[in-house]
Short mmCIF file of C-alpha atoms and ligand atoms in Angstrom, two decimals:
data_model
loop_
_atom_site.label_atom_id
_atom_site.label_comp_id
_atom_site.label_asym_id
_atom_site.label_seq_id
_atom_site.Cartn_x
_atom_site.Cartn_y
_atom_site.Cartn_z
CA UNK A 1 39.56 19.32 5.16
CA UNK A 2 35.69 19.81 5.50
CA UNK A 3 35.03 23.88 4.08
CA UNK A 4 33.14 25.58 6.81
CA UNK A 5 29.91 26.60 5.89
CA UNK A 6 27.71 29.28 7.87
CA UNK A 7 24.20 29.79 6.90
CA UNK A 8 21.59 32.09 8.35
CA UNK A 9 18.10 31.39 8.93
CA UNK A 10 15.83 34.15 8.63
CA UNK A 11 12.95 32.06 10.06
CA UNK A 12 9.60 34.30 9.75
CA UNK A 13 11.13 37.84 10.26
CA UNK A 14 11.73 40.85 7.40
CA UNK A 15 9.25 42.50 5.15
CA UNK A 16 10.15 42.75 1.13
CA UNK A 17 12.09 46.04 2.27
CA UNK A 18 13.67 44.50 5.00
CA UNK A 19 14.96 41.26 3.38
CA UNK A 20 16.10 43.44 0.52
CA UNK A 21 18.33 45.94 2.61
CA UNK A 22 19.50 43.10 5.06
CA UNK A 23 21.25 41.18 1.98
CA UNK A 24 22.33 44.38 0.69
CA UNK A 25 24.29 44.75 3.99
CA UNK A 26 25.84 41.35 3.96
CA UNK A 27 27.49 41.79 0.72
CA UNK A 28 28.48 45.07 1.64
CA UNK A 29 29.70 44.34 5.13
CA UNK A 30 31.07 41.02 4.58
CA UNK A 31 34.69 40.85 3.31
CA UNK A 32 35.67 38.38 0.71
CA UNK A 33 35.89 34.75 2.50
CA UNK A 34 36.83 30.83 1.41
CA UNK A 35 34.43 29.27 3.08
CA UNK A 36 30.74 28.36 2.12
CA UNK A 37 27.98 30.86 2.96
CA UNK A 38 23.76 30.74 2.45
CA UNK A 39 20.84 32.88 3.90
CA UNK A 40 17.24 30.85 3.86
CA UNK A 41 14.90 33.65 3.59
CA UNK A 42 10.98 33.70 3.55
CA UNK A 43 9.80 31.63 0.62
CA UNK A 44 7.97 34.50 -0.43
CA UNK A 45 11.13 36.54 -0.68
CA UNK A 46 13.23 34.07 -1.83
CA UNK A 47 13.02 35.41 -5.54
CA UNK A 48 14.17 38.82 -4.67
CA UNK A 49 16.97 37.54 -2.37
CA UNK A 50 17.46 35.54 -5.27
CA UNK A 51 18.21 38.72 -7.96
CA UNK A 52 20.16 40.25 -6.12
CA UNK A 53 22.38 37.00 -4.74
CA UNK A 54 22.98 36.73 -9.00
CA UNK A 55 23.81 40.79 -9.36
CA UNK A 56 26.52 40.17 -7.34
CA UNK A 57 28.00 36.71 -8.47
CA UNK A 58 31.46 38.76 -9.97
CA UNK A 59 31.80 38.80 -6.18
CA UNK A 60 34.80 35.91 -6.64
CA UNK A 61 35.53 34.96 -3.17
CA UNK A 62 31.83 36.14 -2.13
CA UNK A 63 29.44 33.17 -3.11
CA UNK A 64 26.12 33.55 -1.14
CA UNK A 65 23.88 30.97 -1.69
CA UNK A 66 20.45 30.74 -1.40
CA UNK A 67 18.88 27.98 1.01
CA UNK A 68 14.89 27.03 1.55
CA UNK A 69 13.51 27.25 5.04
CA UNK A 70 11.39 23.82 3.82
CA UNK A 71 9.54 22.18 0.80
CA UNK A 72 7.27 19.14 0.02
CA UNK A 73 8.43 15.99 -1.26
CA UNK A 74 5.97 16.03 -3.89
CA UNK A 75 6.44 17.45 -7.29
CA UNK A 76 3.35 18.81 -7.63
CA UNK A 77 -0.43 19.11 -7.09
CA UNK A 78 -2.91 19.31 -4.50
CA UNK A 79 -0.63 20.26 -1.65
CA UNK A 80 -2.42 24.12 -0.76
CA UNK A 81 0.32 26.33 1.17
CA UNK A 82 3.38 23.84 -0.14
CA UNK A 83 6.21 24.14 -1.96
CA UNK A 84 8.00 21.92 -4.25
CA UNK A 85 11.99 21.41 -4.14
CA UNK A 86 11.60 22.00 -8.02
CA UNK A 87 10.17 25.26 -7.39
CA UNK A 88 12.61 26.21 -5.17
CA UNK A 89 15.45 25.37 -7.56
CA UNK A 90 13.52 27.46 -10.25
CA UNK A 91 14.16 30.77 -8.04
CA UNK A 92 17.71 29.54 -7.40
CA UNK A 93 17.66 27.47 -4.11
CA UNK A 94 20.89 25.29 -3.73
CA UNK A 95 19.96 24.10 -0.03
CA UNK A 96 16.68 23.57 1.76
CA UNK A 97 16.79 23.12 5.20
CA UNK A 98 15.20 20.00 6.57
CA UNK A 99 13.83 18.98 9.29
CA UNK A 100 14.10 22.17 11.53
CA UNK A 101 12.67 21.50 14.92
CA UNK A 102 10.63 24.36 15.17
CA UNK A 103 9.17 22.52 11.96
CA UNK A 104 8.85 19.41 14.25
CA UNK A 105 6.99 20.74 17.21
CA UNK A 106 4.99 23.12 15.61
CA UNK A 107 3.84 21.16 12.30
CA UNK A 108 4.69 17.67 13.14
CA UNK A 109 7.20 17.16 11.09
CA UNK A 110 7.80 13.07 11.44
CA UNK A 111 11.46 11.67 10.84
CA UNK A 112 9.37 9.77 8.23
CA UNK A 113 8.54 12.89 6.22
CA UNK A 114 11.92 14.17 6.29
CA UNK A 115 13.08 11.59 5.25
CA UNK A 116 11.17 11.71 2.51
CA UNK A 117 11.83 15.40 1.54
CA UNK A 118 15.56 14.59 1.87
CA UNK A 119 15.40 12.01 -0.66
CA UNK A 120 13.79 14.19 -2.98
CA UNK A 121 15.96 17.28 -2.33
CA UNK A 122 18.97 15.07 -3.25
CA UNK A 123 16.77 13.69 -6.16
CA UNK A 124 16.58 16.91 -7.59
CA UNK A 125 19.99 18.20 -6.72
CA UNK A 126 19.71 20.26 -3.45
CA UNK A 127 21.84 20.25 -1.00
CA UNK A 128 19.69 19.44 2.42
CA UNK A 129 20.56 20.27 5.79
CA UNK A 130 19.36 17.97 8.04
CA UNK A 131 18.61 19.34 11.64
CA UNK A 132 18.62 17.19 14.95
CA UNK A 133 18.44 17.86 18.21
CA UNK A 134 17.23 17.07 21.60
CA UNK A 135 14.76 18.59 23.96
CA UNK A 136 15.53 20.16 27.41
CA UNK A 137 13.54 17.55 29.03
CA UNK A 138 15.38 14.79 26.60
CA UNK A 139 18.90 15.89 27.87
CA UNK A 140 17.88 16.24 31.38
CA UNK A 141 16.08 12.81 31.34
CA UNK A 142 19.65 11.46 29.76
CA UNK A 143 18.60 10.88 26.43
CA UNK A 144 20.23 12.80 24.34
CA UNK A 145 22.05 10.51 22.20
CA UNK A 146 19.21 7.97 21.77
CA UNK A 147 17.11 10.87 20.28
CA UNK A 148 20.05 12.15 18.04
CA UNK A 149 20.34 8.54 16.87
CA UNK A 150 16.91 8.06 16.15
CA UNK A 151 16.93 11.78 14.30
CA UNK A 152 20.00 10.73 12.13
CA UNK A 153 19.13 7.44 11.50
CA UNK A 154 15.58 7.79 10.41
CA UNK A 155 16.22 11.06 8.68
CA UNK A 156 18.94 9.40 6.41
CA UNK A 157 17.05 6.30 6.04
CA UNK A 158 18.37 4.59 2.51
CA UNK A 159 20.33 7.16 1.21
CA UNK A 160 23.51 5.86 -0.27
CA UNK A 161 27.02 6.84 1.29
CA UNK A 162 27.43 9.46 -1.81
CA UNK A 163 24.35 10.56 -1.02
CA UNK A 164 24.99 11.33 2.62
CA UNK A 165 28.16 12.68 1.62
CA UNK A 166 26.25 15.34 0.30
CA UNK A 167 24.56 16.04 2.95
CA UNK A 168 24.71 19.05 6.09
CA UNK A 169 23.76 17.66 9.09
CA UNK A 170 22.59 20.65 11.79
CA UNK A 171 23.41 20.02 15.68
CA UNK A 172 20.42 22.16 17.10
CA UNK A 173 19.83 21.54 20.43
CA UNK A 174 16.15 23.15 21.40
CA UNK A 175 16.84 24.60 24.03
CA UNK A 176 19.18 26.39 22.93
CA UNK A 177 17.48 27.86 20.18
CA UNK A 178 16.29 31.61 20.73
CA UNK A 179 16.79 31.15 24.52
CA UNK A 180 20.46 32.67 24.68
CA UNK A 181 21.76 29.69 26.53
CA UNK A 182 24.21 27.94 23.88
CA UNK A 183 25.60 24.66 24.57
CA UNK A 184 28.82 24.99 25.64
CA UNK A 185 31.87 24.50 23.28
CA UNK A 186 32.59 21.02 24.87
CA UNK A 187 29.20 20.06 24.90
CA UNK A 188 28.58 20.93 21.22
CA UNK A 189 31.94 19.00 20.31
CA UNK A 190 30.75 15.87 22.17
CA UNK A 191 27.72 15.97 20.07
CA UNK A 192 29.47 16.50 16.77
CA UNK A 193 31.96 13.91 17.83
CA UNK A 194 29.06 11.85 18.34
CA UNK A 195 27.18 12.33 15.10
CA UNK A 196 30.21 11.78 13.25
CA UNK A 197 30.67 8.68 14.53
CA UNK A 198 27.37 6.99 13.84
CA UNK A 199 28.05 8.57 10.19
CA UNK A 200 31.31 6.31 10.56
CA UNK A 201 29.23 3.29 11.66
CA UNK A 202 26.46 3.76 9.00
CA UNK A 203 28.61 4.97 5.87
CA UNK A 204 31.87 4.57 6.46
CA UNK A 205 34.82 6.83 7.63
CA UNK A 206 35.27 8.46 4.01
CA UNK A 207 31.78 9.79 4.42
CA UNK A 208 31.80 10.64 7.96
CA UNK A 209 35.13 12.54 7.38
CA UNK A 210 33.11 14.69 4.44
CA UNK A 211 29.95 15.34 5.79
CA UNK A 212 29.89 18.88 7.45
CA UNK A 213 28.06 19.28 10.72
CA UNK A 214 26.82 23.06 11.95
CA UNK A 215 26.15 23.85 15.43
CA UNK A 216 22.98 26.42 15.90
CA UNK A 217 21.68 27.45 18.74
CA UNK A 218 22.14 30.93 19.84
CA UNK A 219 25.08 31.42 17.69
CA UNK A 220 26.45 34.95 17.96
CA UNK A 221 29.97 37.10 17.32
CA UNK A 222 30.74 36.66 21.03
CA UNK A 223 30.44 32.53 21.44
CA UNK A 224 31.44 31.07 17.54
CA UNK A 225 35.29 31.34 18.23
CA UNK A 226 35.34 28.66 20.48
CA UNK A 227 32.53 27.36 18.98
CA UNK A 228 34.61 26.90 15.77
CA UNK A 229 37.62 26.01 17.20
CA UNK A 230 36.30 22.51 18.14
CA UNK A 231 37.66 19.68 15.87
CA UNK A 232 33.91 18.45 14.58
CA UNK A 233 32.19 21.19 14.23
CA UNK A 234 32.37 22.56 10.78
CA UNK A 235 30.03 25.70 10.84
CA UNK A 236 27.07 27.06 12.49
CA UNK A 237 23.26 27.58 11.66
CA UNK A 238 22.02 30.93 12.78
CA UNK A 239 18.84 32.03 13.65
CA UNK A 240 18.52 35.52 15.57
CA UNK A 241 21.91 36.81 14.42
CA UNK A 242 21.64 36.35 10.63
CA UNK A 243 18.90 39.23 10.90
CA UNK A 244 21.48 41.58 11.76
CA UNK A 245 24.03 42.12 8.80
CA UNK A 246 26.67 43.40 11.36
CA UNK A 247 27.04 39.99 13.03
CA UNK A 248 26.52 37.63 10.64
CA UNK A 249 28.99 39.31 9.08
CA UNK A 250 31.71 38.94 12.07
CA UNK A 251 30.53 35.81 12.94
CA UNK A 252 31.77 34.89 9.10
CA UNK A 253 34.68 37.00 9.42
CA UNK A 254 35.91 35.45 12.71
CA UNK A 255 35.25 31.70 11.41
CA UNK A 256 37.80 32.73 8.47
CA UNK A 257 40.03 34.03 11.22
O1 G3H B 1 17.98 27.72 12.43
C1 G3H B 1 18.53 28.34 13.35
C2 G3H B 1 18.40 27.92 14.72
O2 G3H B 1 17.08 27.62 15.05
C3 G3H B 1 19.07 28.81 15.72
O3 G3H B 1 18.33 29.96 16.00
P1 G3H B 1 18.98 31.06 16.98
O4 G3H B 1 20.33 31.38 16.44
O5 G3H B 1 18.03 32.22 16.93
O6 G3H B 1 19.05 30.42 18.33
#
């Protein structure tokens, strides 16, 4: 049984004050859960998040984890504005999230470069979470599933099956993201079903059986029931709604449901 695991995205919103009272009201709004949990704030934040994420860590059945929004593949040097996975561990990162495509469109992230960060992430011992997903104009034009390949493929390139194993991959279609319009529980599930299957064909069914896949995509309290309920899809990625304590907690509280 794959663990589900919700994680919220905080993007480029919150001020110091802001990121400090909004994980303040998760842990005080969420109730105690088994499943996996992570917020990705700001870098610049991520050491305060960070503090107060270890204050809390008598919370048993509470584990939030800390996740990166992004990171170099270098270790260090001249790489002005970037930031190394090993930095990100020293603040107390466990994920960093790869390969976002807001990240692609707007910085042009290449499949080749993500790959490379994911190596390194694993390298180092973070847990990456891979995000794929097709443009409006790719789904409308039917190619959906050639993009996703080419996304998972590339983005995995020469990892081992333990490796992979290890891995989060992130359904995101784009135009669903920040628009309100989620893909539809069926929809979603194809796609999962999908992605698990080339993880079958690549790695074998042991891996494609472990590896967890989150939806994202306008994820809210009102759509993840059914968006859980689907056999494939093991969690969500959320955007918008992780700024707002109230429903990331529900959203958390009606995957443990
Ligand atoms: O990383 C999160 C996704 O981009 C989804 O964002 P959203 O929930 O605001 O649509």
């Amino acid at each position: 049984m794959r663990r589900i695991f919700i994680a919220g995205n905080w993007k480029m919103n919150t001020s110091s004050t802001e990121a400090q009272q909004l994980i303040e009201a998760i842990y005080a709004q969420t109730n105690d859960h088994e499943m996996d949990i992570a917020v990705c704030p700001p870098t610049v934040y991520l050491s305060a998040v960070s503090s107060y994420i270890k204050s809390n860590e008598q919370r048993k059945n509470l584990q939030i984890k800390l996740g990166a929004q992004n990171m170099h593949w270098e270790d260090k040097g001249a790489f002005t504005g970037e930031v190394s996975g090993q930095m990100l561990q020293d603040v107390g990162c466990t994920y960093v999230v790869l390969g976002h495509s807001e990240r692609r469109a707007l910085f042009s992230e290449t499949n080749e470069n993500i790959n490379k960060k994911i190596h390194k992430a694993l390298a180092i011992g973070l847990l990456p979470i891979l995000c794929i997903g097709e443009t409006l104009e790719e789904r409308e034009s039917g190619k959906e599933k050639e993009v996703i390949t080419e996304q998972l493929t590339m983005g995995l390139k020469d990892l081992s099956p333990s490796q992979v194993e290890t891995c989060t991959v992130a359904y995101e279609p784009v135009w669903a993201i920040g628009t309100g319009k989620t893909a539809s529980p069926e929809m979603a599930q194809d796609m999962h079903a999908f992605i698990r299957q080339m993880l079958a064909q690549n790695y074998g069914d042991n891996v494609a059986q472990a590896v967890r896949i989150q939806y994202g995509g306008s994820v809210k309290p009102q759509n993840i029931k059914d968006l859980i309920a689907q056999a494939d899809i093991d969690g969500a990625l959320i955007g918008g709604a992780s700024l707002k304590a109230d429903s990331f907690s529900e959203i958390i509280s009606i995957c443990s449901a």
